[in-house]
Structures are given as C-alpha cells and as structure tokens.
PDB file of C-alpha atoms in Angstrom:
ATOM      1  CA  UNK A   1      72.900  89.306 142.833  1.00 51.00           C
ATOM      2  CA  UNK A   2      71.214  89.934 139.807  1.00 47.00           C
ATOM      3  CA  UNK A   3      71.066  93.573 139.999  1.00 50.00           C
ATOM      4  CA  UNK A   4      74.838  93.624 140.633  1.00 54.00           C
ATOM      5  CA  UNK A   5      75.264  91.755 137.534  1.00 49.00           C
ATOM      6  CA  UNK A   6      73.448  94.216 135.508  1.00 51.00           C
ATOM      7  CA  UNK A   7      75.077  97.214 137.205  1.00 50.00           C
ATOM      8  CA  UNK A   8      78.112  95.584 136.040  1.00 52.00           C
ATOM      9  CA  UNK A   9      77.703  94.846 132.832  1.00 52.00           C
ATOM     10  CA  UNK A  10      76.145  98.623 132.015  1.00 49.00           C
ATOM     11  CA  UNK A  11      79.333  99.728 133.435  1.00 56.00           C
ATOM     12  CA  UNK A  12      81.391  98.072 130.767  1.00 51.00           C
ATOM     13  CA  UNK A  13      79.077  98.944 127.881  1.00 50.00           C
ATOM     14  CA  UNK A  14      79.592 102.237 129.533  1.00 52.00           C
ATOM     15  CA  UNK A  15      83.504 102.303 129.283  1.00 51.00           C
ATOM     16  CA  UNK A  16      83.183 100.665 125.918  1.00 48.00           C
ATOM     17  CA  UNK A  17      81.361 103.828 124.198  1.00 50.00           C
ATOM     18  CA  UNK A  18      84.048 105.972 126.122  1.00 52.00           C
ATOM     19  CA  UNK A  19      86.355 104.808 124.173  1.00 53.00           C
ATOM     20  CA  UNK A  20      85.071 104.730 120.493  1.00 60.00           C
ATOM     21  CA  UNK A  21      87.255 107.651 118.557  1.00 58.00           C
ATOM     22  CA  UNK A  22      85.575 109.664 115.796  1.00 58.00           C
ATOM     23  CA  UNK A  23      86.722 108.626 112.151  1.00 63.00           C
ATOM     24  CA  UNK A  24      86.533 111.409 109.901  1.00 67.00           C
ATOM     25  CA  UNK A  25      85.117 109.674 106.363  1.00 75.00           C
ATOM     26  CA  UNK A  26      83.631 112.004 104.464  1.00 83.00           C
ATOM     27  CA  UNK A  27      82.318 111.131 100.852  1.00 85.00           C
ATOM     28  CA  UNK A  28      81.150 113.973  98.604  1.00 88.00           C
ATOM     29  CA  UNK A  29      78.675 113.181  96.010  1.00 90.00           C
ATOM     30  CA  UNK A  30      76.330 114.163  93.394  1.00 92.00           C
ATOM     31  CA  UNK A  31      73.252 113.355  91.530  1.00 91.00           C
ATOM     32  CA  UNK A  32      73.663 111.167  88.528  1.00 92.00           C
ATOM     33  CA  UNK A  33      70.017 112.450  87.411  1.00 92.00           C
ATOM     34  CA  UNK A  34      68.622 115.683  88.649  1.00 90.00           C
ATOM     35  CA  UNK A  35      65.368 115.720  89.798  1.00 89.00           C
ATOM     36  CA  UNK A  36      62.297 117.501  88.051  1.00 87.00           C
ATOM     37  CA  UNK A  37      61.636 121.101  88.575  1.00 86.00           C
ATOM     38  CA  UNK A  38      58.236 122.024  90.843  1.00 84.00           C
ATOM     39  CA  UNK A  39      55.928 125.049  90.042  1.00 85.00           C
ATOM     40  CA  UNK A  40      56.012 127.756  92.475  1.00 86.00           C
ATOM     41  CA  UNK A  41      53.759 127.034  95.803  1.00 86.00           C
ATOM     42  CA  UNK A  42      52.816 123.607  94.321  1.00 86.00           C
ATOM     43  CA  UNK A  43      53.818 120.520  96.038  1.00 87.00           C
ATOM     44  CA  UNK A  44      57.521 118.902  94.738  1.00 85.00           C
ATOM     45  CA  UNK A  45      57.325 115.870  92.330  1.00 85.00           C
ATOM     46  CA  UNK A  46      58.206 112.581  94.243  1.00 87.00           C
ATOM     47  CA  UNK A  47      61.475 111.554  93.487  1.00 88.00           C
ATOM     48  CA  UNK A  48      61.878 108.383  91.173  1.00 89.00           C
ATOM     49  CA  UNK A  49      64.814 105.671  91.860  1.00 91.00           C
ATOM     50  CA  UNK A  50      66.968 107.048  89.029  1.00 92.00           C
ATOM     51  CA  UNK A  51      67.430 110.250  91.545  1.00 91.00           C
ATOM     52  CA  UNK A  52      69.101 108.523  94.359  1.00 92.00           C
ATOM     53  CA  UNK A  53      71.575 107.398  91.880  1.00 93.00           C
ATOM     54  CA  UNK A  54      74.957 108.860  93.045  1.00 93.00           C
ATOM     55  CA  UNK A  55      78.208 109.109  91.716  1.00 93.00           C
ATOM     56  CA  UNK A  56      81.233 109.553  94.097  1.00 90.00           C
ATOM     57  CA  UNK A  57      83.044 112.749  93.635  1.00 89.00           C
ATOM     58  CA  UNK A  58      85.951 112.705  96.356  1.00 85.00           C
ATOM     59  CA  UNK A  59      87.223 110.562  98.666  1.00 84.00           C
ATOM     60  CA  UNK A  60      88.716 112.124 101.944  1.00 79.00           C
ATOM     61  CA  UNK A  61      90.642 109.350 103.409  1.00 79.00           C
ATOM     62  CA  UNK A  62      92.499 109.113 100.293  1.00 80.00           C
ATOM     63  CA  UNK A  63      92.994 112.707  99.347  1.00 78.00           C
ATOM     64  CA  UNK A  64      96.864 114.280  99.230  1.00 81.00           C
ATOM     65  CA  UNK A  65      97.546 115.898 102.316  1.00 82.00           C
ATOM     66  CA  UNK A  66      99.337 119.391 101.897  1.00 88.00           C
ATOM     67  CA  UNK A  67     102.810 119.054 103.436  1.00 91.00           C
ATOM     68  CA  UNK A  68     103.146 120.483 106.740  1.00 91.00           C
ATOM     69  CA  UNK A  69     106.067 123.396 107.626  1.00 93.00           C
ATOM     70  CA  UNK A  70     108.676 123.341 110.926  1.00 94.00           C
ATOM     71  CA  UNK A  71     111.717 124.753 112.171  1.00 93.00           C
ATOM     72  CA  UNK A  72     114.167 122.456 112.725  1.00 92.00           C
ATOM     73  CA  UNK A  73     116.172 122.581 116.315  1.00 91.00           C
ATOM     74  CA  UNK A  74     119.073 121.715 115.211  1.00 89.00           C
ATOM     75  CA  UNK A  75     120.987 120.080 112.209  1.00 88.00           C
ATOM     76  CA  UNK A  76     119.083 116.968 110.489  1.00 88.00           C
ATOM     77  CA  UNK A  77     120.715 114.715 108.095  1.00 85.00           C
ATOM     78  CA  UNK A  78     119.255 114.770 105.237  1.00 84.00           C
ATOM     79  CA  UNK A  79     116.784 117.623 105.964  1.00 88.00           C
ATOM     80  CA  UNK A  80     118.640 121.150 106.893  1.00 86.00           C
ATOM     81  CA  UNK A  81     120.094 122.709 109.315  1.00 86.00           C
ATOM     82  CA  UNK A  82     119.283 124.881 112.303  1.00 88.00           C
ATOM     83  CA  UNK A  83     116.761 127.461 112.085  1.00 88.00           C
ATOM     84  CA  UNK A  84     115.764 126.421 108.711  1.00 89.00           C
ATOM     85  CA  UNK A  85     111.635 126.274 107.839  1.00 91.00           C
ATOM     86  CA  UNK A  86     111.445 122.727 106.232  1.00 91.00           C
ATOM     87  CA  UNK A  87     108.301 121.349 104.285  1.00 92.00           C
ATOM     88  CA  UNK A  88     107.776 118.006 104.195  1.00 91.00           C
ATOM     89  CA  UNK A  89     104.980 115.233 104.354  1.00 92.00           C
ATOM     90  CA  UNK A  90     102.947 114.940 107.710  1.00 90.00           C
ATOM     91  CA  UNK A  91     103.782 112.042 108.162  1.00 90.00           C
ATOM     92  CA  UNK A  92     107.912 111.905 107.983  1.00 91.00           C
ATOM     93  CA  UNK A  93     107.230 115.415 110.001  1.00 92.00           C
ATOM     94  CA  UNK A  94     104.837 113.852 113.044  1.00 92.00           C
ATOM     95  CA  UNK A  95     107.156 110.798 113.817  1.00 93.00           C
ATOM     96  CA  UNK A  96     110.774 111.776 112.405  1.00 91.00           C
ATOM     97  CA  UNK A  97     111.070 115.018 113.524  1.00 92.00           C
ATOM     98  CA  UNK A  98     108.129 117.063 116.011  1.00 92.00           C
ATOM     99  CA  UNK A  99     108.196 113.353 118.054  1.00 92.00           C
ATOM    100  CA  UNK A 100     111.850 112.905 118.602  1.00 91.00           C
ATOM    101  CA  UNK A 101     112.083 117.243 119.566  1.00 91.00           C
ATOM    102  CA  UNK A 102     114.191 118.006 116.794  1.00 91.00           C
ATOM    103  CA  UNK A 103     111.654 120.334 115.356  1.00 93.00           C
ATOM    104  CA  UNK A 104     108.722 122.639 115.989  1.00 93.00           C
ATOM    105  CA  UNK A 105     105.804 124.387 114.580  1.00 93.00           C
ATOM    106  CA  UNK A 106     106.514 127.183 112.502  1.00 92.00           C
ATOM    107  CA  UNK A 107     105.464 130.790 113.673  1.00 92.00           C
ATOM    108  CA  UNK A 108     106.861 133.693 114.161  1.00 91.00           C
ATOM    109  CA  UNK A 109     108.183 133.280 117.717  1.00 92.00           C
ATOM    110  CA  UNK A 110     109.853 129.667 116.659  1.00 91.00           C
ATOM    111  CA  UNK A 111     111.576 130.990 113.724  1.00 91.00           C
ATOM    112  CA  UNK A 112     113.062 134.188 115.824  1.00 90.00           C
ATOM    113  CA  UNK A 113     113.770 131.575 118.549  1.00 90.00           C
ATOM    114  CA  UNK A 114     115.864 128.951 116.903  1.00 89.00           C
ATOM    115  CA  UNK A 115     117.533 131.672 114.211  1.00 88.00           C
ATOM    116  CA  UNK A 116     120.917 130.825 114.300  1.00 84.00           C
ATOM    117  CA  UNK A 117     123.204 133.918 116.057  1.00 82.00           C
ATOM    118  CA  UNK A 118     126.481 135.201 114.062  1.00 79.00           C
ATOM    119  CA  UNK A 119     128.699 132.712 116.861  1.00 80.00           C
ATOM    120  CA  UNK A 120     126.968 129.678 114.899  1.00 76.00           C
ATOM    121  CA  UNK A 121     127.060 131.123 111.368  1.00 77.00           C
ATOM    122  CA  UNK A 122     130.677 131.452 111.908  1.00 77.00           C
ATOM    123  CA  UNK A 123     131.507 128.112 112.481  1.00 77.00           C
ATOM    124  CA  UNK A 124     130.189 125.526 109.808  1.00 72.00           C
ATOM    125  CA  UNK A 125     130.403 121.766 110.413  1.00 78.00           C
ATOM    126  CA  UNK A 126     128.226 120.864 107.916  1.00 79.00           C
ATOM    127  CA  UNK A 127     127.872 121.875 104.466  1.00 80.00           C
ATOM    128  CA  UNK A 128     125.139 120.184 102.739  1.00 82.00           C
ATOM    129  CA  UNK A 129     122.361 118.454 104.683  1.00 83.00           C
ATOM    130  CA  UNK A 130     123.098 115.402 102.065  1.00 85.00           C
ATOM    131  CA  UNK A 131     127.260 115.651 102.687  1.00 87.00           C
ATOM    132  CA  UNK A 132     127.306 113.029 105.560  1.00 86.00           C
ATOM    133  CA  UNK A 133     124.676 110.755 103.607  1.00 87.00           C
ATOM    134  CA  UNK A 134     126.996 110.644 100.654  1.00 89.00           C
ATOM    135  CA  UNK A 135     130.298 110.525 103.240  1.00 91.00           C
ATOM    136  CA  UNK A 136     127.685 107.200 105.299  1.00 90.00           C
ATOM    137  CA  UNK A 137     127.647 106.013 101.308  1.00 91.00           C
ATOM    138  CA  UNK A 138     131.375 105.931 100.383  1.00 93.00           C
ATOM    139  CA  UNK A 139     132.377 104.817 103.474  1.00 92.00           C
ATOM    140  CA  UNK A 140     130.239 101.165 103.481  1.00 92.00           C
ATOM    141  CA  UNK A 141     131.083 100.526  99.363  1.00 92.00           C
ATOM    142  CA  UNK A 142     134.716  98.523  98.409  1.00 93.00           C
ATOM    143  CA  UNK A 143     135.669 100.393  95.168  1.00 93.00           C
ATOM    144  CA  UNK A 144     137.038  98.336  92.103  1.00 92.00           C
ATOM    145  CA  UNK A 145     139.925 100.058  90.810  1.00 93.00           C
ATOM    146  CA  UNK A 146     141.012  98.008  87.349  1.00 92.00           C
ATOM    147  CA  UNK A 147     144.289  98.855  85.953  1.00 92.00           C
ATOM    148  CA  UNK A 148     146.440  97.133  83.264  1.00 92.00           C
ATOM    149  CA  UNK A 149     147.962  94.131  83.329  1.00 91.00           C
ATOM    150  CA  UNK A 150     150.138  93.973  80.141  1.00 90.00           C
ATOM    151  CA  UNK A 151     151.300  97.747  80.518  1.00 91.00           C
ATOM    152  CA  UNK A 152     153.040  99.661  83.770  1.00 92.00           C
ATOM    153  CA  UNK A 153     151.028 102.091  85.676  1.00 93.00           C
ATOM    154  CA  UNK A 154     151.545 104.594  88.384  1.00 93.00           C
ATOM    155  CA  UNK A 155     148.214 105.081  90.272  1.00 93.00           C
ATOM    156  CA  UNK A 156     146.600 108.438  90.151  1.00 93.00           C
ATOM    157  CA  UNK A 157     143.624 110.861  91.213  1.00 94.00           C
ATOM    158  CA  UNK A 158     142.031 110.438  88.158  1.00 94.00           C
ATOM    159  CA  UNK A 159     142.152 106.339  88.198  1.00 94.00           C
ATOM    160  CA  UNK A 160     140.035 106.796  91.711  1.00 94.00           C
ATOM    161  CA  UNK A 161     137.787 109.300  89.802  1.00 94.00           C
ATOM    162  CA  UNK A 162     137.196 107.060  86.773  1.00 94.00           C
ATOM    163  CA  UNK A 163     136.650 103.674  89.080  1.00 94.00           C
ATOM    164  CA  UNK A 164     133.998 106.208  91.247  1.00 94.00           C
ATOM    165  CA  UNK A 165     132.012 107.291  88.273  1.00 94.00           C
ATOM    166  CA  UNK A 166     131.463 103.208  87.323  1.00 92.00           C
ATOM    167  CA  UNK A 167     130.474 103.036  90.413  1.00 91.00           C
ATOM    168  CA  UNK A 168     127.916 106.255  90.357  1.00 91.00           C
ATOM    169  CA  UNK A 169     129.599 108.379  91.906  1.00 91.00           C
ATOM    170  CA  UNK A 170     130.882 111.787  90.235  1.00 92.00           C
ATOM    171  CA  UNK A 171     134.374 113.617  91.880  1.00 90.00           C
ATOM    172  CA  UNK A 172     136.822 116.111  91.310  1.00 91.00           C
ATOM    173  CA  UNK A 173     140.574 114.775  91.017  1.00 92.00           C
ATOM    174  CA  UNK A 174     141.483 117.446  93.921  1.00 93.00           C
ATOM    175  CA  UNK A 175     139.080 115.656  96.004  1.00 93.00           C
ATOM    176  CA  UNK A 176     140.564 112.918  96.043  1.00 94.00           C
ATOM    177  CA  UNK A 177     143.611 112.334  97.949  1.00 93.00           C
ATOM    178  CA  UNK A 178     146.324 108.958  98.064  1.00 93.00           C
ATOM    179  CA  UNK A 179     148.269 107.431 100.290  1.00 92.00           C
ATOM    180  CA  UNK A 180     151.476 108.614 100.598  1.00 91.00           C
ATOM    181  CA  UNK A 181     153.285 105.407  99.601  1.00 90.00           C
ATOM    182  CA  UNK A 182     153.421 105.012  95.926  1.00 90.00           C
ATOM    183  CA  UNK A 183     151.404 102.290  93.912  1.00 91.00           C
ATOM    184  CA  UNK A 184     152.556 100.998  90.994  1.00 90.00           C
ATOM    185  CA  UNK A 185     152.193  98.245  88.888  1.00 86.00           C
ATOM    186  CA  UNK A 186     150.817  95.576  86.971  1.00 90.00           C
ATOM    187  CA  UNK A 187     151.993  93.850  90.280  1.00 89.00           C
ATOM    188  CA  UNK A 188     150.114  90.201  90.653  1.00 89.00           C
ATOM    189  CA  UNK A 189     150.880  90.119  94.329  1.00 89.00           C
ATOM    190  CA  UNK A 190     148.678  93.710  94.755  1.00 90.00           C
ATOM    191  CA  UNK A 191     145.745  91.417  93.346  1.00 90.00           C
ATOM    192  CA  UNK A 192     142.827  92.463  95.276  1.00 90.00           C
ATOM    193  CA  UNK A 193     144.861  93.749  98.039  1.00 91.00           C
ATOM    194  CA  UNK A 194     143.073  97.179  99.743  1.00 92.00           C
ATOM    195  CA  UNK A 195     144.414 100.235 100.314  1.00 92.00           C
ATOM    196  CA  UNK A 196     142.415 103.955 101.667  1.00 93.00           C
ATOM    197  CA  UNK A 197     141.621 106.617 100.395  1.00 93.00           C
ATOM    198  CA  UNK A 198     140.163 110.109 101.366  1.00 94.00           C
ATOM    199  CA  UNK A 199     137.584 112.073  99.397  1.00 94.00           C
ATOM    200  CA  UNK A 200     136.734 115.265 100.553  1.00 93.00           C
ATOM    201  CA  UNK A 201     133.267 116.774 100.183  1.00 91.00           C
ATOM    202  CA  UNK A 202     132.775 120.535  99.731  1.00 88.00           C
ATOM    203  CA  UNK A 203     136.290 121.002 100.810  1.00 87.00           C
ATOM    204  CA  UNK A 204     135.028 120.162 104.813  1.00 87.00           C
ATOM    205  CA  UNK A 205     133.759 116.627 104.931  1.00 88.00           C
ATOM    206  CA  UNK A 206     136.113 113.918 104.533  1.00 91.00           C
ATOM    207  CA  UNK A 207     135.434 109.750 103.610  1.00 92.00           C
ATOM    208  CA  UNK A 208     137.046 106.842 104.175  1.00 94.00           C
ATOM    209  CA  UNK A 209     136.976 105.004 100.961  1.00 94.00           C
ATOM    210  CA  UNK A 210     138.088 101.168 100.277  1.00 93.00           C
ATOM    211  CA  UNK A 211     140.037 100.336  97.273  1.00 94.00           C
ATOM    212  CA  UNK A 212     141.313  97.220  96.002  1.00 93.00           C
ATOM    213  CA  UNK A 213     143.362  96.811  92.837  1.00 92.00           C
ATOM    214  CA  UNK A 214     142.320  94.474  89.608  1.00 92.00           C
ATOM    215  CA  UNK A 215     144.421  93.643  87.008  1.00 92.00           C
ATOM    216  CA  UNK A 216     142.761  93.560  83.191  1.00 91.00           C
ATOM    217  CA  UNK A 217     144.291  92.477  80.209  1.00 91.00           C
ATOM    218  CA  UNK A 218     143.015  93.511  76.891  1.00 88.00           C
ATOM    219  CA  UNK A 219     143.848  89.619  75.676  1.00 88.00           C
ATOM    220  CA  UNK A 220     141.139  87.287  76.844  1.00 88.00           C
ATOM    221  CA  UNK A 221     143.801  84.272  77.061  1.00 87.00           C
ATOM    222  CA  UNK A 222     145.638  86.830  79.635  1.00 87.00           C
ATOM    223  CA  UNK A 223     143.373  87.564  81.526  1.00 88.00           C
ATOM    224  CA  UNK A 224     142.498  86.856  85.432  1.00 88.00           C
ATOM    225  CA  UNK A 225     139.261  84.706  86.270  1.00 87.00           C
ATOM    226  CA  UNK A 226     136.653  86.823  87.883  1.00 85.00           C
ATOM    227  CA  UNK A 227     135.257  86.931  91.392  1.00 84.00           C
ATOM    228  CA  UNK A 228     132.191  86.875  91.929  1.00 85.00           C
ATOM    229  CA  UNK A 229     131.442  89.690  94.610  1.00 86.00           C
ATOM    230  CA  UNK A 230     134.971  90.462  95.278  1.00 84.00           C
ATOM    231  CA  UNK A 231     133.836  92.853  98.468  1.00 85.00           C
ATOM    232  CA  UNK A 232     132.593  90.269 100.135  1.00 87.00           C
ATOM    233  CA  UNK A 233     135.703  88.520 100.772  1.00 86.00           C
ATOM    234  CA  UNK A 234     138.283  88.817 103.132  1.00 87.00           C
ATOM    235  CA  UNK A 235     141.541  90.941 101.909  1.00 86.00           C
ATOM    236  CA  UNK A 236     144.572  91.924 102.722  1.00 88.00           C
ATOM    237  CA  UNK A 237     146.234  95.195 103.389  1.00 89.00           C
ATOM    238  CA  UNK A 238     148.504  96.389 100.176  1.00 85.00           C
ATOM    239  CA  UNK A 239     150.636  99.029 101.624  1.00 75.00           C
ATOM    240  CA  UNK A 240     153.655  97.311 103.047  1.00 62.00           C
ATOM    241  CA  UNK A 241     153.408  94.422 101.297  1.00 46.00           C
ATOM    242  CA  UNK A 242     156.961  95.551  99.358  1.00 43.00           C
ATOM    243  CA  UNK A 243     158.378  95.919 103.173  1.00 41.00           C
ATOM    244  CA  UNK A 244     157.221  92.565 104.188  1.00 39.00           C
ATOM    245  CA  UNK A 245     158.429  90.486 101.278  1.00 36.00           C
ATOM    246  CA  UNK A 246     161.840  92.241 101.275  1.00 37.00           C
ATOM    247  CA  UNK A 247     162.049  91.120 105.154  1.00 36.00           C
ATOM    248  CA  UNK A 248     161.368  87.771 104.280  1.00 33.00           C
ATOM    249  CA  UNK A 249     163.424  86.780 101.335  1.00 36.00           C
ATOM    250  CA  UNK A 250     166.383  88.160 103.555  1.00 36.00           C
ATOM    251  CA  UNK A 251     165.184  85.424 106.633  1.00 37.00           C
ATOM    252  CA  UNK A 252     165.013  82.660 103.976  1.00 34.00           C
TER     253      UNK A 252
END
C-alpha cells in the first residue's frame, strides 16, 4: 500500500515538471566598478563587494518588439486589401489576423500566391481600407443641422457640409446628396423632425446619414430652449409632414 502511494505521488510530481514552460527573462548587466587588473601568470586579485555591484542595462520582457509583416487573404477593414504586405504589431497580427486565416506569413510564395489577378483589379469594391470605418461612423451619429429661425431658408449641400465639419467631419458639397422633396423653412413644426441623407465616399461608398433640423435665433428672447442630447430621443419623420397636415385640416 505504501509503495503504491509513493509510485503515485512520483507520478504526479512527474506530470507536474512536464508541464513547466520556459520563460525567456533575460537581464543584461554590467559592472558598476571594474575589477583590478592582474600581472601576467600571477594569480587574479580577489574580488571586493563593490565588484558585484551591478547596474541593469536592458530589460527583455519589456523591450519594443519589431512589428511583424503578412499578406493579407483578403480585404480587412481598416488594414488593406488583398495581396497587400501589411506591418503591424505582433500582437494585433497573432490574434486579429494569422488566428482568424485572414492572413499569412510573408515570403515569396505567399505574396505570388494571394497577388491579386487583372479579373480582381478590375472590379473595386472598396476604395480605402478606412472608407467603410468612416461609412460604420456616419451611419451610427444623428447630425444637428441649425438653420434660422427669424430668416427663410432653402436647405442645401453646403448646410449638410457646414453641420458635418461641427461635427468633425470634413466633405465635399458633391458628396453630399438630398432628398428629393424640398426643405424649407424656419418651419416650427420641422423642429427636430429627421430626414436622410447620402454621402458618398471616394465616389463608390455610400452612408446613410441622420439629420434633424434646429431652429436658432440670433435674439436670445427668441430663441428655442435646448435639449439636452437631442439624439437620444425619439423623433419623427419630416418628409411628408406637409402631406399629412394638408390631409387632416381637410377631415376636420
């Protein structure tokens, strides 16, 4: 009995050390105080304390590591596109993109392999790696468009463009493109009432962006109490509101 029990437990210690992993720490150092000099075939001076004083030159668990390079397999967002030889951090490049297969080690044979051919040059769907970020970006904001309140108003391209660049975003007037019902105002029933947009990116993406109209007066008596995180609330849909009302004034 006791012999099993011994057998038993050196089998665990056993397993145990099988599974230790080596941990690379490695510590480079140097002498704070050099030792003395020896004559030639004479016996070296014994070392005094001060000479196994060290001082800690680098660190290798926290050095930089030098970004690794891949071939992507196909298009990333935010990364590049097909065929392209990305470098990045180790890392992003172990768990985002050789883990998931959408990229592999570059050499020579990769690089030939995953070159796009002419069929695939010839037909671009993307044009940026960053183009769908910035479409995923326009498409989850609710854009404040202010317009007057005292004066009348036809909305525009460039009132879009002006209420985007508050917002930190920077566009080109034929990017943008209305609805084909006209907006006009100052109209207090449009009040924060939301209409679509489209914004088109690099003339091949296109977004989906939320407006909603907010009338401003210059006079501080005139003007309209603010909401406090507007976006947040529910709205309602301003084109055909003109239809509606007309439809309803004629039932009453």
């Amino acid at each position: 009995m006791l012999k099993n029990i011994c057998v038993a437990q050196f089998n665990l210690l056993k397993s145990a050390t099988s599974l230790q992993q080596q941990v690379r720490t490695t510590f480079v150092l140097k002498r704070k105080y050099d030792p003395l000099l020896h004559k030639t075939n004479e016996k070296p001076r014994r070392m005094r304390a001060k000479n196994f004083i060290y001082e800690l030159v680098e660190d290798t668990l926290v050095k930089k590591r030098p970004n690794m390079e891949v071939v992507l397999k196909t298009f990333v967002e935010g990364v590049g596109d097909k065929g392209d030889v990305v470098s990045m951090k180790p890392h992003f490049v172990y768990n985002k993109l050789l883990l998931p297969g959408l990229a592999t080690y570059k050499t020579p044979e990769n690089i030939a392999k995953y070159a796009k051919t002419e069929a695939e040059m010839s037909v671009v769907k993307h044009s940026s790696p960053y183009a769908q970020r910035t479409v995923n970006m326009l498409e989850t904001i609710v854009l404040a468009v202010v317009m007057n309140k005292d004066e009348p108003w036809v909305l525009e391209p460039w009132h879009i463009k002006a209420s985007l660049r508050k917002a930190g975003f920077h566009c080109r007037e034929e990017c943008i493109t209305l609805p084909k019902e006209r907006i006009e105002g100052p109209d207090l029933r449009k009040e924060n009432k939301e209409f679509c947009c489209t914004i088109t990116i690099n003339k091949l993406e296109q977004a989906t962006l939320k407006c909603r109209i907010h009338h401003w007066s210059t006079d501080p008596s005139e003007r309209l109490p603010y909401v406090l995180e507007h976006w947040k609330l529910p709205s309602e849909p301003l084109l055909g509101l003109s239809d509606k009302t007309e439809s309803t004034e004629k039932h009453v």
